[in-house]
Coordinates of C-alpha atoms in Angstrom, one line a residue:
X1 CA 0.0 0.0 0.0
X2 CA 2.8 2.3 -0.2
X3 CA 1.4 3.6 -3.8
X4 CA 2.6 0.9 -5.9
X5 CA 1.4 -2.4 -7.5
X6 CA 1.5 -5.7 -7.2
X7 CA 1.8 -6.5 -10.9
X8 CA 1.4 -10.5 -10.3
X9 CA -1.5 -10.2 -8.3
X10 CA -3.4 -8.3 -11.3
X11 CA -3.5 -11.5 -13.9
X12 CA -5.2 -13.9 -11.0
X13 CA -8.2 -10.9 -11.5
X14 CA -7.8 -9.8 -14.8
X15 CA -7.6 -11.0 -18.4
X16 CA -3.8 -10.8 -20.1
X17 CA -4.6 -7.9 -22.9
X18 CA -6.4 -5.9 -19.6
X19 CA -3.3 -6.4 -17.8
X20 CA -1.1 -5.2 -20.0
X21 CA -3.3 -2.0 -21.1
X22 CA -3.6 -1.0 -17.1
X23 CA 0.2 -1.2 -17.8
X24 CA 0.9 0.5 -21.1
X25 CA -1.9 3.8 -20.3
X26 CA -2.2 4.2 -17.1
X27 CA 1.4 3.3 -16.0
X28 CA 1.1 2.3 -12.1
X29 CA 4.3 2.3 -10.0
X30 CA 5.3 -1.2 -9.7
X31 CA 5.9 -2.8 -6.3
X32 CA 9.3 -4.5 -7.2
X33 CA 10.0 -6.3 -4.0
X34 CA 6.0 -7.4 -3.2
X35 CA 5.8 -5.9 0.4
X36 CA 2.6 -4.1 1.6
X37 CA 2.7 -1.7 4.0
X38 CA 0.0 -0.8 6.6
X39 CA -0.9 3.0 6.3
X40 CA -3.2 5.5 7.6
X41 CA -4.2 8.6 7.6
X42 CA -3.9 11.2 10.3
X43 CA -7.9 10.8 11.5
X44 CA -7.3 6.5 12.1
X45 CA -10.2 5.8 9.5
X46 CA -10.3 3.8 6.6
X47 CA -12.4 4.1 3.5
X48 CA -12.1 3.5 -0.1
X49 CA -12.4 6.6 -1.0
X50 CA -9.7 7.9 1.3
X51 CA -7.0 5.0 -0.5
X52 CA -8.6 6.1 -3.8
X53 CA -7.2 9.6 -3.0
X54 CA -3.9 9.1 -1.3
X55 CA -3.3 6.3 -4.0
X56 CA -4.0 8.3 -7.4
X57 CA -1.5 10.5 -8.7
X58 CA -2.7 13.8 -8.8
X59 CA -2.5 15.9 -12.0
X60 CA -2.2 19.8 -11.9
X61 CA -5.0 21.4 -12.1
X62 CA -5.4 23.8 -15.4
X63 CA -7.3 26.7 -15.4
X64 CA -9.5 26.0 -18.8
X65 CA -10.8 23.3 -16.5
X66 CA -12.9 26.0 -14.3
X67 CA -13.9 27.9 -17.1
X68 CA -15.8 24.7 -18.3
X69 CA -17.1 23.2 -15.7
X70 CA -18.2 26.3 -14.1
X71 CA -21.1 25.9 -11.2
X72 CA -24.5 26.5 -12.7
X73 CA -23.7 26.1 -16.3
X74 CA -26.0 23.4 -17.5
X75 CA -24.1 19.7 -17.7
X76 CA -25.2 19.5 -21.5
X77 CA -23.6 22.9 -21.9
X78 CA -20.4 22.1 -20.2
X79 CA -19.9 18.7 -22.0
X80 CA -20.1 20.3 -25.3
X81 CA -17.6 23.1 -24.5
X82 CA -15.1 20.2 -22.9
X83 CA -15.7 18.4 -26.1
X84 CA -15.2 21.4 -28.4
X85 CA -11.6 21.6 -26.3
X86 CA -10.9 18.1 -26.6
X87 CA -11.6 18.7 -30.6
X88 CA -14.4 15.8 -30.1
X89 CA -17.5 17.4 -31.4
X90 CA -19.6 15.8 -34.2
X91 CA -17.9 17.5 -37.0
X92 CA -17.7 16.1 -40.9
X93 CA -13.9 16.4 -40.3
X94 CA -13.8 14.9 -36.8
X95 CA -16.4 12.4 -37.4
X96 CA -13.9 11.2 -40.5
X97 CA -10.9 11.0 -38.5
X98 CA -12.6 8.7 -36.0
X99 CA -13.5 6.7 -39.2
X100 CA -17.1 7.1 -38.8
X101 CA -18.9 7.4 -42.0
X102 CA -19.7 10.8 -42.5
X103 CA -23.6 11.1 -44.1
X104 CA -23.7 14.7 -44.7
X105 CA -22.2 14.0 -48.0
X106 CA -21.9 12.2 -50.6
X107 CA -18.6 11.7 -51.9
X108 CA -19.2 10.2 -55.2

């Protein structure tokens, strides 16, 4: 528990091509000597969420990321301005580069 993984115990759980995506993307630290550690936060309680959070790595957080998801601003709204940033909305361009078959037009 001393934020790293226990790569062997992930393909009793887990198919191979799983395992091996977990380790390509999301690139855990590796426990290399297999020894757990107990640990605990300052207040003595254990949840999930808590080892969730001291667990993950956390990412700095960037500033377009408030002007998105502001409070208030309808969800639909907000997803379609985080998609518009991600360059994921429905356009005839994007929709062709994810190799989705564009019917807006013909191209005969």
């Amino acid at each position: 528990m001393d934020g790293l993984w226990d790569i062997s115990k992930l393909k009793n759980h887990i198919l191979e091509e799983m395992k091996n995506h977990i380790i390509e993307n999301i690139k855990p630290q590796i426990n290399e000597d297999n020894t757990d550690k107990a640990w605990w936060t300052g207040d003595k309680r254990f949840t999930v969420k808590s080892a969730f959070n001291n667990l993950r790595r956390r990412r700095m957080e960037q500033e377009w990321v408030q002007e998105i998801w502001t409070k208030g601003l309808p969800f639909k709204i907000a997803f379609f301005h985080w998609r518009v940033w991600k360059r994921r909305n429905a356009t005839d361009a994007n929709l062709k580069r994810m190799r989705l078959q564009v019917v807006s037009k013909c191209y005969c």
